[in-house]
Short mmCIF file of C-alpha atoms in Angstrom, two decimals:
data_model
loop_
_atom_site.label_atom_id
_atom_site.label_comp_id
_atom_site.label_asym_id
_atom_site.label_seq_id
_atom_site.Cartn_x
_atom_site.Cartn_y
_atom_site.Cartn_z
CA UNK H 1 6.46 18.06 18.49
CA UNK H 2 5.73 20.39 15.77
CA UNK H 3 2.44 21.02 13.49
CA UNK H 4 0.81 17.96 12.34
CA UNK H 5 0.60 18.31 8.40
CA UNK H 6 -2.05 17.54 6.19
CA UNK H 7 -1.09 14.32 5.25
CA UNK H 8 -0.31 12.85 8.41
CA UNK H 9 -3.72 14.01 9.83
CA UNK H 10 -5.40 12.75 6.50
CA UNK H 11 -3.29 9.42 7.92
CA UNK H 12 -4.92 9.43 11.70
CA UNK H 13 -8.01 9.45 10.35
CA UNK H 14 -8.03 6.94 7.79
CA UNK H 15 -6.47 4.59 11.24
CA UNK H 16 -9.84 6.19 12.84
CA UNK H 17 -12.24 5.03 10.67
CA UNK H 18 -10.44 1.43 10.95
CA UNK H 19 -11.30 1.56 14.93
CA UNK H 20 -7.95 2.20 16.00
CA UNK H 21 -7.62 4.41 18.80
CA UNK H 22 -5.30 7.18 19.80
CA UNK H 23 -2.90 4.65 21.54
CA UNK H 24 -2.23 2.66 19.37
CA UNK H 25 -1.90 5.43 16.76
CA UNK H 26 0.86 6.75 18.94
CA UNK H 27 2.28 3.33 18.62
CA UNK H 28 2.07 2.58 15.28
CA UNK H 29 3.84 5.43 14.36
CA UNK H 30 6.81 5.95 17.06
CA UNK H 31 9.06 7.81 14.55
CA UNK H 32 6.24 10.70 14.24
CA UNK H 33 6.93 11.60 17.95
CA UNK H 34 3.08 12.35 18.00
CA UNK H 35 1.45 13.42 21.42
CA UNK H 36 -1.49 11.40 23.12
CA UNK H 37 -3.50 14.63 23.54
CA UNK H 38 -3.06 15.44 19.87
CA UNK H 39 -3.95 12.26 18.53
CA UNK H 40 -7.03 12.16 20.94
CA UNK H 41 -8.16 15.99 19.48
CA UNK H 42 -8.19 14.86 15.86
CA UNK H 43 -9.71 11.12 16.91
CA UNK H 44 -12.87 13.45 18.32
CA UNK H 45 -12.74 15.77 15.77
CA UNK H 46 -13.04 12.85 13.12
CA UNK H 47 -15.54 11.28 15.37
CA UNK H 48 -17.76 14.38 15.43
CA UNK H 49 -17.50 15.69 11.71
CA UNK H 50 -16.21 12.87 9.89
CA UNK H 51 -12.72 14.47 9.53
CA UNK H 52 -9.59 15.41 10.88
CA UNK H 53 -8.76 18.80 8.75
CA UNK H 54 -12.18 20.78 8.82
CA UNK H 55 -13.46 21.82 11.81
CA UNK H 56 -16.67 21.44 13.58
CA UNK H 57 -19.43 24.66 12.34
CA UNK H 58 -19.20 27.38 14.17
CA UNK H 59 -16.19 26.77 16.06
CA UNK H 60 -13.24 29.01 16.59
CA UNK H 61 -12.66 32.97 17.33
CA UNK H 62 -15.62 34.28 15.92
CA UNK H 63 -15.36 36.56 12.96
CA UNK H 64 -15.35 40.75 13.99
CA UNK H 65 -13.50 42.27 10.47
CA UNK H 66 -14.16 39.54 7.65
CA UNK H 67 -18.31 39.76 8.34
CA UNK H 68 -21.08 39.74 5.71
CA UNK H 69 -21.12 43.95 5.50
CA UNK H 70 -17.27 44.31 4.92
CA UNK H 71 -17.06 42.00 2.56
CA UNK H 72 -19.69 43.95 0.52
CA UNK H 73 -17.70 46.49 0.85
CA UNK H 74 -14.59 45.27 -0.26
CA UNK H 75 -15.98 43.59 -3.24
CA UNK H 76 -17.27 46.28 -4.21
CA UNK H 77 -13.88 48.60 -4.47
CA UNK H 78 -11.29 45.60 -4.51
CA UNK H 79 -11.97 45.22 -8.58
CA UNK H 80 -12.82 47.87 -11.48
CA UNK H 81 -16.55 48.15 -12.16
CA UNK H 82 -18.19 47.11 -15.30
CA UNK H 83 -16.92 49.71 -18.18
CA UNK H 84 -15.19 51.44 -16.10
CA UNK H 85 -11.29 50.27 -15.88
CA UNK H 86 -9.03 51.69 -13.32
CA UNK H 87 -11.81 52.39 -10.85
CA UNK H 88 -10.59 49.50 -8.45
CA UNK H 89 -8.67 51.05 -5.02
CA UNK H 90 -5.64 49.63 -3.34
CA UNK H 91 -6.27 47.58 0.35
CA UNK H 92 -4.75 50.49 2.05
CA UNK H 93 -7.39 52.76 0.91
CA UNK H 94 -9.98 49.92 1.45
CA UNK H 95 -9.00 49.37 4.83
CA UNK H 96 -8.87 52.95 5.31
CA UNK H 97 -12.49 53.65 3.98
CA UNK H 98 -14.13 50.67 5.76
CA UNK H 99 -12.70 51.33 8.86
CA UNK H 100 -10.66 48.02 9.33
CA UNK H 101 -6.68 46.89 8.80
CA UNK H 102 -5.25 45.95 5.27
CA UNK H 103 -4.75 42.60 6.44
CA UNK H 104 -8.24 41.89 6.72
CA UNK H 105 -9.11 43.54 3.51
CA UNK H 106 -6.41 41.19 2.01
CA UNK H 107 -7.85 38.04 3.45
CA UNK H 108 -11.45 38.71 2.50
CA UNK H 109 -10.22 39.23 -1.08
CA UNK H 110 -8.35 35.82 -0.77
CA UNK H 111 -10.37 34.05 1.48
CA UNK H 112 -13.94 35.51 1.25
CA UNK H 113 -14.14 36.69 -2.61
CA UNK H 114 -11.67 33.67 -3.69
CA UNK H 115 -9.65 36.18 -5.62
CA UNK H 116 -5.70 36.35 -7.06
CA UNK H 117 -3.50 38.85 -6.43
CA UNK H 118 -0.78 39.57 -9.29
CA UNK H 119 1.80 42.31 -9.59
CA UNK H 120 2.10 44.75 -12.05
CA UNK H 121 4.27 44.30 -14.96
CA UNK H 122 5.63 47.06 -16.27
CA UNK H 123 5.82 47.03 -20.20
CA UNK H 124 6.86 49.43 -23.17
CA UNK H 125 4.18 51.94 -24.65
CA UNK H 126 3.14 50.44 -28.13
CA UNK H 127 1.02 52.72 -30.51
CA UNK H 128 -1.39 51.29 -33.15
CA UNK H 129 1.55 51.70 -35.42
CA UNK H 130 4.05 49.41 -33.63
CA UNK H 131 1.63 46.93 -33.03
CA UNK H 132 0.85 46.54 -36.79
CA UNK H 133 4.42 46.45 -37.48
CA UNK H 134 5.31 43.59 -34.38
CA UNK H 135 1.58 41.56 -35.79
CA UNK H 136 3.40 41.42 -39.44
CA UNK H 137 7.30 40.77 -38.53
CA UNK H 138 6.01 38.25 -35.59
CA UNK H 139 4.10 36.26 -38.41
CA UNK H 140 7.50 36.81 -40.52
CA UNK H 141 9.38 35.55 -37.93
CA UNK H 142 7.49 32.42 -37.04
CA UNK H 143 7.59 31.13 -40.68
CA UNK H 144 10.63 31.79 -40.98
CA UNK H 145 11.94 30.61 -37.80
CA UNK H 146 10.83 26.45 -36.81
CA UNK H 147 11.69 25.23 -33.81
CA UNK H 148 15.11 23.49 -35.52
CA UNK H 149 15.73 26.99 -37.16
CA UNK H 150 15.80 28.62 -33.82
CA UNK H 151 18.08 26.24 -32.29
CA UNK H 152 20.84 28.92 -34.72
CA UNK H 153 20.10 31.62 -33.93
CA UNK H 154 22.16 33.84 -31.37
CA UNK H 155 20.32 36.53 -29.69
CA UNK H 156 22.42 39.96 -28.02
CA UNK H 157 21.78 42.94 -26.27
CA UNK H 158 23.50 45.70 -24.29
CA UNK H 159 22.54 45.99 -20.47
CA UNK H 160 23.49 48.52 -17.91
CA UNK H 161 24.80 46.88 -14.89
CA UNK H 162 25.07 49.53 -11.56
CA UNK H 163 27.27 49.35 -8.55
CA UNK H 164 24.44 49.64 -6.47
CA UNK H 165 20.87 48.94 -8.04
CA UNK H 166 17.56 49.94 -6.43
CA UNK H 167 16.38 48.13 -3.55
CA UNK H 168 13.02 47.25 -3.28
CA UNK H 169 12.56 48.30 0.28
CA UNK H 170 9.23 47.08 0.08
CA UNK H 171 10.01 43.43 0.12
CA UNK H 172 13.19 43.64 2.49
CA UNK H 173 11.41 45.40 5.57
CA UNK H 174 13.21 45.74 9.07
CA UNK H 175 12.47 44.06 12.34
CA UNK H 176 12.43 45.41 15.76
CA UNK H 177 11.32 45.22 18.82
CA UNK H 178 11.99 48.59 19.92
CA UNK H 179 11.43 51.90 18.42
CA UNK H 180 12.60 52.98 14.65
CA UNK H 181 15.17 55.51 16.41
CA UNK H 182 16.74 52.63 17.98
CA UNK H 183 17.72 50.80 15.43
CA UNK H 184 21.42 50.62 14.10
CA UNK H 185 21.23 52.97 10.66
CA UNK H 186 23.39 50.50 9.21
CA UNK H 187 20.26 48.01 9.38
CA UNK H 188 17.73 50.31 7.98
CA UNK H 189 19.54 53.11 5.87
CA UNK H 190 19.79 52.51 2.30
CA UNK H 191 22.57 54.46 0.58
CA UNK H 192 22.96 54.70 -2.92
CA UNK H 193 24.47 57.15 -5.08
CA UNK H 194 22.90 59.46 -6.62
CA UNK H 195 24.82 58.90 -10.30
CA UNK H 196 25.61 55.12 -9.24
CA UNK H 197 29.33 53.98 -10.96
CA UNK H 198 27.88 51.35 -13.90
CA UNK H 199 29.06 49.21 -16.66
CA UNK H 200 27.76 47.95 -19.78
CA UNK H 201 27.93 44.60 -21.01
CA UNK H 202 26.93 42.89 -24.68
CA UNK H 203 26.53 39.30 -24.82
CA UNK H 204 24.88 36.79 -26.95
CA UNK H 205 22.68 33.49 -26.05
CA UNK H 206 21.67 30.31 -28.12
CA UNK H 207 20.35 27.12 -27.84
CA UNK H 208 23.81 25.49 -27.66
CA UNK H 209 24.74 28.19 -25.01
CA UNK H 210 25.90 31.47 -23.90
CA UNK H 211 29.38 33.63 -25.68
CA UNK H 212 31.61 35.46 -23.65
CA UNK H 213 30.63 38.47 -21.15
CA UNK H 214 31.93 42.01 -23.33
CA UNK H 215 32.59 45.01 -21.40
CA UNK H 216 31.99 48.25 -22.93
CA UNK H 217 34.56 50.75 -22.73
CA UNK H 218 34.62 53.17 -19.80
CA UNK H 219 32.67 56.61 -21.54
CA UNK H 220 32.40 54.79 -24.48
CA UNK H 221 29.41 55.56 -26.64
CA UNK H 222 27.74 52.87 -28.85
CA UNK H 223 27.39 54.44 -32.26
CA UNK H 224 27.83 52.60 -35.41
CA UNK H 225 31.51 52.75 -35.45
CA UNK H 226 32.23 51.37 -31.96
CA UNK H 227 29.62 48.74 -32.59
CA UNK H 228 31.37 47.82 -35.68
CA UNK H 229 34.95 48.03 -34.44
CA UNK H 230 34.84 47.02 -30.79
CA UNK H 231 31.42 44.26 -30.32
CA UNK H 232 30.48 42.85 -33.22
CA UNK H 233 34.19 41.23 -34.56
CA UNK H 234 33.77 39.38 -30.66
CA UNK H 235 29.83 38.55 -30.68
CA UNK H 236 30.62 37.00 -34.22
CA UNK H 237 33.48 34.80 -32.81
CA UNK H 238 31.06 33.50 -29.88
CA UNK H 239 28.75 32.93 -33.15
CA UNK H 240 31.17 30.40 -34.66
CA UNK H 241 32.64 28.78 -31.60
CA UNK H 242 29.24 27.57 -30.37
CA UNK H 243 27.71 27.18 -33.88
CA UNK H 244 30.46 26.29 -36.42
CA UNK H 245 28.11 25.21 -38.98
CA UNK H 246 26.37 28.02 -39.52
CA UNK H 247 23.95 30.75 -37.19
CA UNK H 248 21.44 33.39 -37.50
CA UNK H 249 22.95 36.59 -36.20
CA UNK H 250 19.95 38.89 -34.15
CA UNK H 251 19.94 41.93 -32.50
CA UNK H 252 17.40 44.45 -31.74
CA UNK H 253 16.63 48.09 -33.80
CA UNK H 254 18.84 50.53 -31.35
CA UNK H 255 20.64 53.52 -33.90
CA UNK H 256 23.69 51.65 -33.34
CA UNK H 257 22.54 48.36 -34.74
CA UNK H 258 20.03 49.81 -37.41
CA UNK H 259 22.36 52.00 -38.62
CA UNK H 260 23.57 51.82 -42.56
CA UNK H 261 27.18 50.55 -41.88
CA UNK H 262 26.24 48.10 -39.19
CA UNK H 263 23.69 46.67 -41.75
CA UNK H 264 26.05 46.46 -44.70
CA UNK H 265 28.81 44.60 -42.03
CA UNK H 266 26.62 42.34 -40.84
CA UNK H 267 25.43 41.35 -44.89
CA UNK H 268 29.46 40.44 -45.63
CA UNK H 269 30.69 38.90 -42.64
CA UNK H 270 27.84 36.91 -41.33
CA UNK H 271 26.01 33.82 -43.36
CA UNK H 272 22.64 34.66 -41.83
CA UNK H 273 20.98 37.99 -39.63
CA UNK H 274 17.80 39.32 -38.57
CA UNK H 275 17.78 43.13 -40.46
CA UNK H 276 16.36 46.20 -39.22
CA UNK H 277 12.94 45.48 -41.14
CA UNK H 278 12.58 41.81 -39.95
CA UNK H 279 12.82 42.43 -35.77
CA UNK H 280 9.77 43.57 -34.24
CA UNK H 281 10.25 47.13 -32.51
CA UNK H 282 9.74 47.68 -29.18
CA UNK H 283 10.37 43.94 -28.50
CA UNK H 284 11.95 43.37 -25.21
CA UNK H 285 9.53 40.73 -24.90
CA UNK H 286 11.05 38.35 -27.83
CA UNK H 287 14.45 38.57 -26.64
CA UNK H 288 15.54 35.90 -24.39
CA UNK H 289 18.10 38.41 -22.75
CA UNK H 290 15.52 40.88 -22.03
CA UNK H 291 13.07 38.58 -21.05
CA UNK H 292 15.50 35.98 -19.16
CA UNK H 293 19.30 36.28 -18.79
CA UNK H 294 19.36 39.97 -17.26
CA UNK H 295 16.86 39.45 -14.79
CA UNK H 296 18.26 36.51 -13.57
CA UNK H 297 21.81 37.54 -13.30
CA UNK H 298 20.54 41.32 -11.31
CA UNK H 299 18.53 38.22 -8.96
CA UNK H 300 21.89 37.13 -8.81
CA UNK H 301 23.87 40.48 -8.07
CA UNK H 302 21.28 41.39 -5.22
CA UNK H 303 22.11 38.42 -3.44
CA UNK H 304 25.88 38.36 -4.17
CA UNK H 305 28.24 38.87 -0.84
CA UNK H 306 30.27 40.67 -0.75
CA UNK H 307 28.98 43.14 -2.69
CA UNK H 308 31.62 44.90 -4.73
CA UNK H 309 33.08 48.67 -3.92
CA UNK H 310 34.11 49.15 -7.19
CA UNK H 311 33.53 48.93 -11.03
CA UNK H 312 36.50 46.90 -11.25
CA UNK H 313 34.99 44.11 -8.62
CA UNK H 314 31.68 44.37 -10.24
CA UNK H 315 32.98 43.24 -13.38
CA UNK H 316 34.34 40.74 -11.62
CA UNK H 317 31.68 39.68 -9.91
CA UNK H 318 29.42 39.74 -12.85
CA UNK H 319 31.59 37.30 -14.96
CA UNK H 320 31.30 34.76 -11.93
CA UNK H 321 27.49 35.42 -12.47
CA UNK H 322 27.67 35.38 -16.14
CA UNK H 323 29.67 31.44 -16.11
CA UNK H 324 27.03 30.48 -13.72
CA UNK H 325 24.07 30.77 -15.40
CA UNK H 326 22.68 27.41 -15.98
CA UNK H 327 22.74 26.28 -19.37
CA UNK H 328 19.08 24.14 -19.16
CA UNK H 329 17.55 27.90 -18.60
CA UNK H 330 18.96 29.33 -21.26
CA UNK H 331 17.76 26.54 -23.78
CA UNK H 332 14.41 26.57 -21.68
CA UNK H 333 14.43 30.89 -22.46
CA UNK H 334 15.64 30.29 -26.31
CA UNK H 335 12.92 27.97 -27.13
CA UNK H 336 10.25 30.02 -25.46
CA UNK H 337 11.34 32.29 -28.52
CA UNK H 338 8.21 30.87 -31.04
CA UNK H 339 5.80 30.84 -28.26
CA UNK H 340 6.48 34.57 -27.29
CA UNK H 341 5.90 35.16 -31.21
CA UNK H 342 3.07 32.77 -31.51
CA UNK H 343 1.63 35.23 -28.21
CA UNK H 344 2.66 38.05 -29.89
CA UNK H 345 0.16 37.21 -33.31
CA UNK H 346 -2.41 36.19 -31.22
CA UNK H 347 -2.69 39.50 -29.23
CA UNK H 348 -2.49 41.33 -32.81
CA UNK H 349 0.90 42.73 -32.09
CA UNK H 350 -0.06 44.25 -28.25
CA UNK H 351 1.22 43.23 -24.87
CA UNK H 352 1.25 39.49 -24.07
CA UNK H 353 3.54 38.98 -21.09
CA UNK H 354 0.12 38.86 -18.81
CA UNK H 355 -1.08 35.98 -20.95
CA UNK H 356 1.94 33.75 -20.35
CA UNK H 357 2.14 31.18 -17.70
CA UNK H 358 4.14 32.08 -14.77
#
């Protein structure tokens, strides 16, 4: 029989307070497969503190690392004193300083100080300037763009896609039971090249769903003409399959897109765009590819097998990606677009991403 969970022992003693005893427990529930001299443990326990999850004071392993000095301690280094940001240090030098393992530090800051751990998230550099400028565009933007209006609009972007992308060896650690030497280097080596074989897509997303997957020529640099010649003709006839009655074409403020010919282009062939003094810069925030659709197809790649050996199977493989994105996600990422905005204003054109809800 495995664990009893919470539920079911919330259940045992609900039957406990009714007089029931562990017998017929056991036999009111044959499917549970519960053991006599379990049921007879958490009938005491209830018996003796009133219930079947907390246990009786002072019972258990006593406590050697997580004691009333350490936790001083850690609370005192675990977060950045008053006026003073960036003074915090990592567990590992806790643990190193108080003389105990970075486990331990990590449950008294859970457990004993009841506080959250978070990652970092790494975010572009904004000067005063470029906050003023996203504060007034992101105000532009949101009166400009209602929640109906959005529903046109097709974002795109350009994103690198390599053959073999960094592994976080962190997070993907290796198990033994012998020593490191003995382990097969295919388990624990990591190779990757050190100019990794990539390509470069451009897409576009909208409410009413995703265009086609573009590859970028091999050695082909996107300057003005390119962009002109070779993407934007095929991101403008994803525009008008998915949105035949009209769209609002975006794209961010890279040379290529800013540029005076690009501009002009997009002014004669399209009915609606987002120019280079309307978008926010240094926005990957707003854009639902940035913020969204890339991450979630690399999630993808990283767990794709077989991996592919080639650009030509990664192409491949990332058009297999690209078709299965789920279409709900994208609407969910494209509607998110105000609220990003509407974060934007209210952090006066700084960093936001920490104030949205996971």
């Amino acid at each position: 029989m495995g664990k009893i969970s919470h539920d079911d022992k919330m259940r045992i003693q609900t039957l406990r307070e009714q007089g029931l005893g562990p017998t017929l427990i056991q036999k009111a529930y044959p499917e549970k497969r519960w053991s006599l001299g379990t049921l007879k443990t958490i009938c005491e326990r209830v018996d003796k503190t009133g219930s079947a999850v907390e246990r009786r004071k002072g019972s258990g392993r006593p406590k050697s690392a997580r004691n009333d000095e350490n936790i001083a301690k850690v609370a005192e280094m675990i977060c950045s004193q008053e006026d003073r940001p960036g003074t915090s240090k990592s567990t590992r030098d806790i643990a190193r300083e108080v003389g105990t393992s970075q486990t331990s530090v990590q449950r008294i800051a859970s457990r004993d100080l009841g506080l959250n751990c978070f990652k970092r998230v790494p975010v572009q550099v904004l000067t005063g300037a470029t906050k003023q400028k996203r504060l007034e565009r992101c105000t532009t933007l949101l009166r400009r763009f209602s929640v109906k209006k959005t529903k046109t609009v097709f974002f795109t972007d350009e994103k690198l896609f390599y053959l073999s992308p960094p592994v976080n060896t962190h997070n993907n650690p290796v198990w033994s039971a012998g020593l490191k030497r003995g382990i097969d280097p295919k388990r624990l080596l990591v190779q990757r090249a050190k100019f990794s074989a990539h390509v470069m897509v451009s897409a576009g997303v909208c409410f009413s769903g995703k265009g086609r997957l573009h590859f970028v020529d091999d050695k082909a640099k996107i300057n003005a003409d390119y962009y002109i010649n070779s993407l934007l003709p095929k991101l403008l006839e994803d525009c008008e399959t998915l949105m035949p009655d009209g769209y609002t074409f975006q794209q961010d403020g890279a040379p290529a897109h800013t540029s005076r010919h690009a501009q002009e282009w997009l002014a004669q062939q399209t009915p609606d765009f987002v120019n280079k003094d309307e978008w926010p810069p240094n926005s990957p925030d707003l854009n639902p590819l940035d913020y969204y659709v890339w991450g979630a197809m690399l999630h993808k790649y990283q767990r794709f097998v077989p991996k592919p050996t080639n650009v030509a199977e990664l192409r491949g493989v990332l058009e297999v990606i690209w078709d299965d994105l789920p279409h709900e996600s994208i609407q969910k990422a494209v509607l998110a677009f105000r609220k990003r905005l509407q974060a934007c204003c209210q952090s006066e054109g700084g960093h936001f991403e920490h104030l949205l809800r996971p």
